[in-house]
């Protein structure tokens, strides 16, 4: 009886919104399929006119967890970078298309500094070199290294590239510089481009930002060249096979199937991103500046009437948004290794997807959206094997469209920066 | 009290109020809305601006608060010229302003809204928050709630509370009864009376002109962006022309 009633209710809901029913059905099939894959049940092939279809299969749980982890890693970067875009959207009321290139600027400036420090042999050696060069006393260690090709990221330090194990100081200083440089660039651009058009409409600002995007991107290409390069090395980088660790700790699970490799760069990324996000949360909820930012996102005219110094808050918004974006750029490169002048631009679409999915203007939504986008683009690889794997990115966008169809104002719909 | 409203817009004997608007021209961008407006509010006085829709009543308040394009004339508040100051500095001078619409930060809690009202101070003035809570006890009950979830009347109280956070010498209210249920309108006017009784000067624009004129000390009649005359509230209420044109006979 009970079951009948449930089926009845389900059918009625399906008739009311057939679209939702289809989506739920597909989701259910995928979930069942995933479970079947995990326990190793395989059915099929079912012949269709175009290709043969299998249900279930054999996917070790380690692969699923591994994909989920890499989804979290990329999701953390997207989430971090989305915050800045979301902040400028809600407080300045425009979609900043140069946001991705802010990220590129952060990545390049941070890594250039990391290269120099790692190349010369640490911060102490760098200080010594600078002091010697300025005073003219002592030997210059820089004589042994080609400073120009280090700054321009042409020849890697330590023969292979920097990493957090061999040159932790270089990485930390690089991260700080990435944040600082992005902030400086954002403030300068605001002063000379966006501030003169503060009262312009969103479309004009958007188009101006596209101009800024091109300018930044090709400035970076001009200085650093247009080749994509690998800047990190995995030499001696600590990593851990979580699958083995788990089966070692819990022997009754049997021997490990497959492996889940987590390296220190990924852990660094996730930890730093989480700390920064938590810090931002505290700032927005507990501090006077954060409350003023939320107030301005809510109602700019009223903020002005209330005596909130709007220009100062806007400056802080750029500072925080750009700082987080610069950090995201640096950390992205730390975990992925590759860096090119289009790095941020290519990521921008995913960042926009995260912001839109989370509900434009909501920073918590942007963080959640980033995680969903990251997870979707990686987890979909469970089904998209072989040639199909290039559809992983489109899958993330498809999911975004689905979410927007059912929740037009985003996951955190309607909730502004609060 | 005169039988007819005097056709004068200035106070007798060249007297000046704590707020003195003289021959003010103002508008938005290139569009001039106000021309030659004179207006005074004495210390502790309760003044209302009445007039037909589109006469520029709200624009007068916005201009005093530095939110329009200044085109000429002078505004002084407690002897300081304020007509070229930005809003955040006018707040420093001691004027609080409650706009008509969207006058609370919907996403912030009630308490956070009040804190924003005292943004220009270095520290949150707890005693002032206490005073606002004492005046509007419902706000204390709802202090952690998002302002957007309050009823219209509660939002109006919160907006006033926010404007009172700096204990201003002059409180400007734009249509405080707009959107309120009829039984709440009287209560709102009572609260404004009490704020005025406690020594704060009040300048108000009201659509509910009869009630506003009944309660205020003086009223200004504004037509087409120019003020034609002023008189005691009761005198304006009794004035045949005013009755005909703005009070529905």
XYZ file of C-alpha atoms in Angstrom:
667
model
C 0.000 0.000 0.000
C 2.659 2.374 1.178
C 4.789 1.688 -1.885
C 1.808 2.184 -4.148
C 1.136 5.588 -2.646
C 4.752 6.574 -3.135
C 4.704 5.478 -6.761
C 1.421 7.329 -7.211
C 2.944 10.504 -5.808
C 6.037 10.082 -7.969
C 3.931 9.680 -11.100
C 1.909 12.766 -10.282
C 5.106 14.794 -9.752
C 6.473 13.444 -13.045
C 3.349 14.545 -14.892
C 3.571 18.005 -13.363
C 7.210 18.560 -14.376
C 8.386 15.935 -16.839
C 11.756 17.676 -17.191
C 12.567 17.224 -13.528
C 11.451 13.600 -13.714
C 13.855 12.910 -16.567
C 16.712 14.568 -14.690
C 15.973 12.599 -11.527
C 15.697 9.396 -13.529
C 19.059 9.985 -15.210
C 20.623 10.860 -11.856
C 19.197 7.685 -10.338
C 20.490 5.532 -13.203
C 23.937 7.103 -12.905
C 23.978 6.535 -9.152
C 22.909 2.899 -9.535
C 25.463 2.502 -12.282
C 28.158 3.913 -10.023
C 27.183 1.510 -7.236
C 27.202 -1.403 -9.701
C 30.614 -0.326 -10.945
C 31.933 -0.185 -7.379
C 30.746 -3.664 -6.442
C 31.801 -4.996 -9.827
C 28.429 -5.939 -11.266
C 28.336 -5.689 -15.019
C 25.379 -6.045 -17.374
C 25.288 -5.779 -21.074
C 26.210 -4.943 -23.617
C 22.817 -3.484 -24.522
C 22.827 -2.872 -28.238
C 21.608 0.527 -29.374
C 21.555 1.611 -33.007
C 24.705 3.654 -32.465
C 26.840 1.927 -29.881
C 26.822 -0.768 -27.288
C 25.976 0.266 -23.748
C 27.117 -1.417 -20.572
C 25.501 -1.042 -17.214
C 27.864 -1.239 -14.300
C 31.380 -2.462 -14.787
C 34.381 -2.568 -12.579
C 35.724 0.623 -11.091
C 37.820 0.440 -7.920
C 36.668 2.764 -5.172
C 40.155 4.251 -5.115
C 39.573 5.653 -8.590
C 36.317 7.303 -7.543
C 37.893 8.783 -4.429
C 40.921 9.883 -6.442
C 38.735 11.710 -8.943
C 36.741 13.269 -6.116
C 39.952 14.524 -4.521
C 41.199 16.079 -7.729
C 37.724 17.587 -8.122
C 38.067 19.168 -4.696
C 41.518 20.493 -5.619
C 40.367 22.175 -8.816
C 37.113 23.179 -7.104
C 39.023 24.927 -4.317
C 40.953 27.000 -6.861
C 37.820 27.884 -8.812
C 35.986 28.709 -5.589
C 38.793 30.946 -4.372
C 38.984 32.752 -7.697
C 35.187 33.058 -7.869
C 35.039 35.047 -4.640
C 36.755 38.034 -6.205
C 34.485 37.991 -9.227
C 31.429 37.666 -7.029
C 32.541 40.510 -4.751
C 33.139 42.943 -7.589
C 29.873 41.879 -9.140
C 27.790 42.514 -6.053
C 29.526 45.671 -4.852
C 30.460 47.339 -8.143
C 27.609 45.876 -10.171
C 29.536 44.620 -13.145
C 30.906 41.377 -14.531
C 34.657 41.795 -14.647
C 35.916 39.903 -17.685
C 39.493 40.794 -16.802
C 39.213 38.679 -13.683
C 40.876 35.651 -15.252
C 43.809 37.757 -16.333
C 44.202 39.130 -12.810
C 44.732 35.500 -11.903
C 47.370 35.129 -14.624
C 49.167 38.239 -13.393
C 49.238 36.818 -9.890
C 50.545 33.468 -11.079
C 53.345 34.935 -13.212
C 54.510 37.523 -10.709
C 54.470 35.028 -7.858
C 56.307 32.351 -9.779
C 58.906 34.794 -11.108
C 59.802 35.636 -7.515
C 59.761 31.982 -6.522
C 62.171 31.214 -9.369
C 64.583 33.945 -8.372
C 64.640 32.929 -4.720
C 64.914 29.217 -5.463
C 67.482 29.878 -8.190
C 69.784 31.955 -6.056
C 69.480 29.521 -3.219
C 66.981 30.844 -0.710
C 65.887 34.129 0.769
C 69.126 34.650 2.720
C 71.220 34.255 -0.385
C 68.921 36.662 -2.214
C 69.223 39.273 0.517
C 72.971 38.831 0.554
C 73.116 39.248 -3.203
C 71.036 42.407 -3.106
C 73.079 43.856 -0.254
C 76.326 43.052 -2.058
C 75.075 44.536 -5.277
C 73.982 47.753 -3.549
C 77.054 48.210 -1.352
C 79.524 46.894 -3.906
C 81.096 44.771 -1.171
C 81.480 41.031 -1.140
C 80.951 38.522 -3.881
C 77.746 38.417 -5.806
C 76.155 35.005 -5.790
C 73.960 36.182 -8.621
C 76.972 35.924 -10.859
C 76.454 32.184 -10.937
C 72.877 32.369 -12.072
C 71.198 33.981 -15.017
C 68.822 36.300 -13.200
C 66.963 37.416 -16.317
C 66.015 33.954 -17.432
C 64.929 33.130 -13.883
C 62.657 36.188 -13.642
C 61.189 35.473 -17.046
C 60.615 31.838 -16.039
C 62.809 30.589 -18.892
C 65.211 28.283 -17.133
C 63.938 26.549 -14.039
C 65.865 26.741 -10.784
C 67.192 23.516 -9.238
C 67.322 22.095 -12.783
C 63.682 21.065 -12.817
C 61.509 23.704 -11.171
C 60.498 24.825 -7.725
C 58.595 22.795 -5.213
C 57.467 23.280 -1.671
C 59.698 20.562 -0.259
C 62.994 21.718 -1.761
C 62.319 25.439 -1.539
C 59.479 26.184 0.878
C 60.572 29.768 1.483
C 60.521 30.498 -2.229
C 56.981 29.151 -2.461
C 55.686 31.098 0.541
C 57.275 34.362 -0.600
C 56.018 33.703 -4.117
C 52.468 33.280 -2.820
C 52.688 36.539 -0.884
C 54.057 38.363 -3.920
C 51.325 36.883 -6.136
C 48.721 38.313 -3.755
C 50.466 41.678 -3.476
C 51.051 42.135 -7.210
C 47.479 41.246 -8.122
C 46.227 43.728 -5.551
C 48.476 46.467 -6.922
C 47.415 45.781 -10.513
C 43.736 45.713 -9.542
C 43.972 48.986 -7.604
C 45.873 50.738 -10.383
C 43.362 49.550 -12.985
C 40.485 50.632 -10.767
C 41.997 54.074 -10.332
C 42.585 54.680 -14.036
C 39.870 52.650 -15.746
C 36.938 51.760 -13.525
C 36.785 54.684 -11.134
C 36.340 57.327 -13.837
C 33.350 55.311 -15.025
C 31.982 54.464 -11.573
C 28.452 55.563 -12.413
C 28.411 54.018 -15.886
C 26.054 51.127 -16.540
C 27.086 47.503 -16.230
C 27.476 46.915 -19.976
C 29.963 49.767 -20.441
C 31.981 48.519 -17.493
C 31.869 44.979 -18.835
C 33.178 46.081 -22.228
C 35.892 48.160 -20.576
C 36.889 45.082 -18.597
C 37.219 43.050 -21.792
C 39.662 45.683 -23.008
C 41.548 45.461 -19.738
C 41.599 41.669 -20.098
C 43.267 41.817 -23.504
C 45.725 44.438 -22.344
C 46.807 42.394 -19.327
C 46.963 39.126 -21.216
C 49.184 40.404 -23.996
C 51.303 42.403 -21.597
C 52.046 39.126 -19.839
C 52.683 37.413 -23.193
C 54.994 40.263 -24.203
C 57.075 40.050 -21.042
C 57.100 36.313 -20.439
C 56.614 35.001 -23.948
C 53.705 32.959 -25.228
C 54.995 29.483 -24.520
C 53.338 27.360 -21.906
C 55.814 25.978 -19.404
C 55.984 23.621 -16.456
C 57.280 25.516 -13.444
C 57.011 23.061 -10.584
C 59.025 19.934 -10.082
C 57.845 16.847 -8.285
C 61.386 15.866 -7.375
C 61.381 14.525 -3.813
C 57.916 16.013 -3.363
C 56.250 14.089 -0.558
C 53.124 12.334 -1.658
C 51.008 9.683 -0.144
C 49.063 6.768 -1.499
C 45.901 7.040 0.551
C 44.531 3.747 -0.778
C 47.521 1.844 0.566
C 47.484 3.736 3.825
C 43.841 2.843 4.385
C 44.294 -0.842 3.612
C 47.404 -0.956 5.763
C 45.464 0.496 8.667
C 42.420 -1.684 8.071
C 43.832 -4.988 6.807
C 40.436 -6.714 6.717
C 39.607 -4.643 3.625
C 42.049 -6.754 1.678
C 44.866 -5.532 -0.541
C 44.536 -2.089 -2.104
C 43.144 -1.901 -5.599
C 44.542 1.027 -7.523
C 45.970 4.028 -5.784
C 44.951 7.471 -4.614
C 47.974 9.721 -4.815
C 47.794 12.965 -2.867
C 50.849 15.167 -3.052
C 51.956 17.985 -0.805
C 51.205 20.660 -3.402
C 47.564 19.634 -3.575
C 47.295 19.516 0.188
C 48.902 22.959 0.414
C 46.401 24.305 -2.085
C 43.358 22.921 -0.314
C 44.560 24.007 3.133
C 45.520 27.527 2.060
C 42.266 27.945 0.110
C 40.220 26.747 3.087
C 42.046 29.089 5.466
C 41.551 32.054 3.135
C 37.869 31.273 2.685
C 37.359 30.958 6.414
C 39.214 34.223 6.943
C 36.940 35.915 4.444
C 33.895 34.532 6.211
C 35.089 36.003 9.512
C 35.848 39.301 7.803
C 32.393 39.561 6.237
C 30.447 38.559 9.311
C 32.443 39.981 12.190
C 34.294 43.081 11.098
C 33.049 46.570 10.455
C 34.553 46.554 6.963
C 32.928 43.241 6.115
C 29.528 44.419 7.301
C 29.951 47.589 5.267
C 30.800 45.479 2.223
C 27.649 43.458 2.727
C 25.658 46.634 3.242
C 27.002 48.054 -0.010
C 26.257 44.857 -1.886
C 22.735 45.098 -0.508
C 21.986 48.708 -1.351
C 24.668 51.101 -2.524
C 22.484 54.229 -2.376
C 21.473 53.522 1.199
C 25.077 52.798 2.164
C 25.974 56.259 0.954
C 23.104 57.842 2.880
C 24.168 55.955 5.995
C 27.631 57.480 5.888
C 29.589 54.458 4.728
C 32.598 55.790 2.788
C 31.752 53.966 -0.420
C 34.995 54.639 -2.276
C 37.022 53.202 0.600
C 34.860 50.108 0.697
C 35.253 49.686 -3.069
C 39.006 49.888 -2.677
C 38.920 47.215 0.019
C 36.720 45.085 -2.211
C 39.312 45.167 -4.984
C 42.036 44.524 -2.469
C 40.380 41.429 -1.040
C 38.971 40.103 -4.302
C 42.201 40.572 -6.222
C 44.308 39.198 -3.379
C 42.311 35.981 -3.284
C 42.458 35.746 -7.070
C 46.226 36.167 -7.096
C 46.510 33.448 -4.473
C 44.237 31.207 -6.548
C 46.443 31.733 -9.605
C 49.616 30.923 -7.734
C 48.118 27.848 -6.062
C 46.585 26.593 -9.308
C 50.030 26.548 -10.878
C 51.488 24.966 -7.754
C 49.146 22.006 -8.053
C 48.981 21.692 -11.850
C 52.526 22.667 -12.717
C 51.727 24.379 -16.006
C 51.656 28.111 -16.591
C 50.929 30.089 -19.738
C 49.673 33.572 -20.550
C 46.178 32.181 -21.138
C 45.961 30.242 -17.876
C 43.494 32.629 -16.222
C 41.515 33.380 -19.346
C 40.846 29.677 -19.901
C 39.757 29.298 -16.303
C 37.473 32.344 -16.444
C 34.600 30.441 -18.025
C 34.637 27.922 -15.190
C 34.855 30.775 -12.669
C 31.829 32.448 -14.235
C 29.997 29.134 -14.195
C 30.720 28.787 -10.481
C 29.563 32.331 -9.732
C 26.385 31.968 -11.786
C 25.627 28.567 -10.317
C 26.048 29.864 -6.789
C 23.718 32.770 -7.405
C 25.393 35.891 -8.719
C 26.713 38.058 -5.930
C 26.711 35.397 -3.228
C 30.246 34.557 -2.189
C 29.220 31.419 -0.312
C 27.379 30.379 -3.437
C 30.508 31.039 -5.476
C 32.564 28.778 -3.209
C 29.922 26.048 -3.386
C 29.608 26.552 -7.133
C 33.361 26.204 -7.537
C 33.317 22.894 -5.692
C 30.382 21.590 -7.722
C 32.066 22.606 -10.991
C 35.345 21.035 -9.906
C 33.726 17.809 -8.748
C 31.478 17.538 -11.795
C 34.324 18.045 -14.228
C 36.420 15.339 -12.563
C 33.798 12.836 -11.392
C 32.252 12.730 -14.868
C 35.443 10.963 -15.965
C 34.047 7.834 -14.309
C 31.651 7.614 -17.241
C 33.543 9.571 -19.850
C 36.382 7.210 -20.587
C 38.836 7.233 -23.453
C 37.977 9.659 -26.233
C 34.964 10.878 -24.319
C 37.114 12.333 -21.548
C 37.351 15.647 -23.366
C 33.668 16.088 -22.518
C 34.485 16.468 -18.816
C 34.474 20.285 -18.994
C 31.235 20.517 -20.968
C 29.681 18.245 -18.348
C 30.345 20.876 -15.716
C 28.552 23.463 -17.835
C 25.679 21.096 -18.523
C 25.290 20.679 -14.786
C 25.309 24.453 -14.385
C 22.490 24.788 -16.919
C 20.518 22.066 -15.166
C 20.891 23.739 -11.790
C 19.828 27.062 -13.236
C 16.789 25.485 -14.893
C 15.563 24.255 -11.544
C 16.916 27.031 -9.328
C 17.084 30.089 -11.584
C 18.686 32.227 -8.898
C 21.449 29.726 -8.155
C 22.239 27.315 -5.348
C 22.210 30.064 -2.763
C 19.534 31.835 -4.757
C 18.735 35.360 -3.742
C 21.106 35.435 -0.804
C 23.521 38.244 -1.468
C 27.040 38.485 -0.103
C 25.587 37.793 3.348
C -2.867 82.255 13.844
C -3.744 83.976 10.573
C -6.993 83.352 8.831
C -5.282 82.698 5.516
C -1.881 81.227 5.043
C 0.570 84.039 4.540
C 1.914 84.075 0.972
C 5.428 84.148 2.361
C 7.938 81.320 2.389
C 10.427 82.882 4.764
C 10.340 83.132 8.526
C 9.326 86.564 9.834
C 11.981 89.161 10.680
C 14.665 87.346 8.672
C 14.921 84.658 11.339
C 16.977 81.596 10.408
C 16.416 78.043 11.608
C 19.132 75.526 12.456
C 18.481 74.375 8.906
C 18.202 77.229 6.439
C 17.627 76.634 2.741
C 17.890 79.794 0.659
C 16.928 80.179 -2.983
C 17.956 76.610 -3.736
C 18.207 75.355 -7.307
C 18.877 71.641 -7.682
C 18.066 68.629 -9.819
C 19.426 65.460 -11.361
C 22.163 65.788 -13.976
C 20.947 68.409 -16.447
C 17.361 68.260 -15.262
C 16.467 71.052 -12.858
C 13.702 70.100 -10.441
C 13.843 72.752 -7.741
C 14.038 76.466 -8.307
C 14.304 79.114 -5.644
C 13.251 76.943 -2.702
C 13.366 78.572 0.750
C 12.898 76.509 3.861
C 13.777 76.725 7.552
C 13.600 74.295 10.421
C 14.008 75.824 13.876
C 15.667 74.018 16.734
C 13.242 71.416 18.024
C 10.654 72.184 15.376
C 8.521 69.696 13.445
C 8.128 70.758 9.832
C 6.236 69.098 7.011
C 6.435 69.624 3.254
C 3.185 68.987 1.414
C 2.316 69.340 -2.242
C 1.063 67.438 -5.254
C 2.846 64.424 -6.698
C 5.957 65.326 -8.625
C 6.298 68.698 -6.942
C 9.812 67.853 -5.853
C 9.157 67.188 -2.148
C 11.555 64.264 -1.923
C 14.053 66.165 -4.042
C 14.210 68.889 -1.386
C 15.320 66.318 1.185
C 17.749 64.632 -1.150
C 19.245 68.026 -1.975
C 19.702 68.896 1.689
C 21.475 65.581 2.075
C 23.798 66.135 -0.879
C 22.254 63.496 -3.137
C 21.275 65.737 -6.063
C 23.122 68.033 -8.440
C 23.527 71.408 -6.767
C 22.730 74.293 -9.109
C 22.593 77.386 -6.932
C 21.480 78.953 -3.676
C 22.627 77.962 -0.207
C 21.929 75.405 2.489
C 23.298 76.013 5.956
C 22.967 73.750 8.942
C 23.849 75.186 12.326
C 25.687 77.932 10.502
C 27.802 75.557 8.407
C 27.271 75.711 4.630
C 26.524 72.116 3.599
C 25.324 72.450 0.011
C 28.585 71.214 -1.440
C 29.351 68.462 1.068
C 28.974 64.741 0.269
C 26.418 62.768 2.316
C 28.976 61.166 4.620
C 30.099 64.609 5.798
C 26.569 65.909 6.173
C 25.982 63.045 8.594
C 28.898 64.386 10.632
C 27.096 67.716 10.859
C 24.168 66.056 12.628
C 21.497 65.270 10.055
C 19.880 61.858 9.833
C 17.933 60.830 6.748
C 15.424 58.047 6.169
C 14.757 57.550 2.452
C 11.357 56.417 1.296
C 12.057 53.040 -0.283
C 14.487 50.257 0.475
C 15.639 52.023 3.595
C 17.094 49.024 5.410
C 19.910 46.642 4.469
C 17.795 43.567 3.847
C 20.660 41.070 4.070
C 22.036 42.421 7.334
C 20.641 41.640 10.757
C 18.660 44.255 12.662
C 21.600 44.939 14.941
C 24.026 45.159 12.031
C 21.733 47.714 10.403
C 21.957 49.833 13.547
C 25.746 49.400 13.655
C 25.941 50.690 10.079
C 24.044 53.778 11.210
C 27.020 54.613 13.417
C 29.646 53.682 10.834
C 31.439 57.021 11.120
C 32.204 56.373 14.799
C 35.263 54.350 15.747
C 33.350 52.091 18.088
C 29.836 50.731 18.107
C 27.943 53.044 20.501
C 26.258 50.473 22.737
C 24.355 53.133 24.700
C 22.828 54.456 21.499
C 21.803 50.972 20.402
C 20.234 50.615 23.847
C 18.366 53.889 23.341
C 17.021 52.734 19.967
C 15.941 49.399 21.476
C 14.177 51.252 24.287
C 12.372 53.380 21.747
C 11.466 50.421 19.511
C 11.410 47.292 21.720
C 10.420 45.040 18.811
C 13.832 45.691 17.267
C 15.553 44.221 20.300
C 13.420 41.094 20.035
C 14.362 40.786 16.387
C 17.967 41.928 16.743
C 19.505 38.820 15.178
C 16.973 38.527 12.394
C 17.637 39.655 8.810
C 16.102 43.060 8.221
C 14.544 41.781 5.009
C 12.357 39.428 7.018
C 10.737 42.217 9.062
C 7.260 43.570 8.348
C 6.871 46.937 6.646
C 6.222 48.751 9.899
C 9.181 47.122 11.618
C 11.431 47.994 8.701
C 10.302 51.604 8.969
C 11.180 51.576 12.692
C 14.548 50.057 11.914
C 15.207 52.700 9.275
C 14.408 55.431 11.816
C 16.470 53.696 14.456
C 19.411 53.578 12.083
C 19.065 57.291 11.345
C 18.886 58.004 15.097
C 22.086 56.108 15.887
C 24.179 59.272 15.794
C 21.582 61.193 17.830
C 21.103 63.758 15.045
C 19.871 67.300 15.631
C 17.644 67.021 12.577
C 15.851 63.930 11.354
C 14.543 63.932 7.786
C 11.786 61.448 6.992
C 10.603 60.762 3.457
C 7.031 59.397 3.481
C 7.334 57.416 6.711
C 3.755 56.129 6.388
C 4.145 54.862 2.826
C 3.207 51.225 2.477
C 2.025 50.867 6.074
C -1.283 49.279 6.981
C -3.786 51.997 8.020
C -3.806 50.963 11.687
C -0.015 51.297 11.830
C 0.046 54.785 10.354
C -1.199 56.458 13.541
C 1.314 54.540 15.607
C 4.083 55.692 13.302
C 3.035 59.324 13.648
C 2.928 58.916 17.440
C 6.485 57.649 17.377
C 7.601 60.608 15.298
C 5.878 62.937 17.774
C 7.839 61.326 20.572
C 11.145 61.657 18.733
C 10.344 65.328 18.235
C 9.280 65.751 21.875
C 12.685 64.440 22.905
C 14.267 67.422 21.207
C 15.119 66.257 17.704
C 14.001 68.588 14.940
C 11.996 66.781 12.278
C 11.587 67.564 8.590
C 9.066 65.314 6.914
C 7.534 64.716 3.510
C 4.161 62.997 3.742
C 1.535 61.825 1.313
C -0.866 61.663 4.227
C -0.953 65.454 4.271
C -3.924 65.960 6.580
C -2.464 63.936 9.401
C 0.989 65.378 8.863
C -0.251 68.974 8.984
C -2.344 68.246 12.058
C 0.721 67.055 13.937
C 3.486 69.343 12.737
C 4.428 72.829 13.897
C 4.721 74.327 10.445
C 4.141 73.233 6.886
C 5.491 74.256 3.500
C 3.483 73.964 0.332
C 5.614 72.961 -2.623
C 4.278 73.214 -6.185
C 6.263 72.630 -9.365
C 9.571 72.649 -7.581
C 8.926 76.056 -5.978
C 7.561 76.612 -2.536
C 4.622 78.958 -2.672
C 3.998 79.536 1.011
C 4.277 78.264 4.529
C 2.310 78.596 7.710
C 1.424 76.804 10.899
C 0.173 73.314 10.217
C -3.302 74.076 11.511
C -3.511 77.242 9.467
C -2.637 75.333 6.306
C -5.222 72.745 7.205
C -7.802 75.486 7.476
C -6.718 77.195 4.269
C -9.337 76.876 1.553
C -6.857 76.618 -1.317
C -4.735 73.998 0.375
C -7.824 71.986 1.225
C -9.043 72.153 -2.336
C -5.799 71.277 -3.984
C -4.024 68.792 -1.731
C -6.357 67.551 0.923
C -9.276 66.554 -1.248
C -11.675 69.298 -0.092
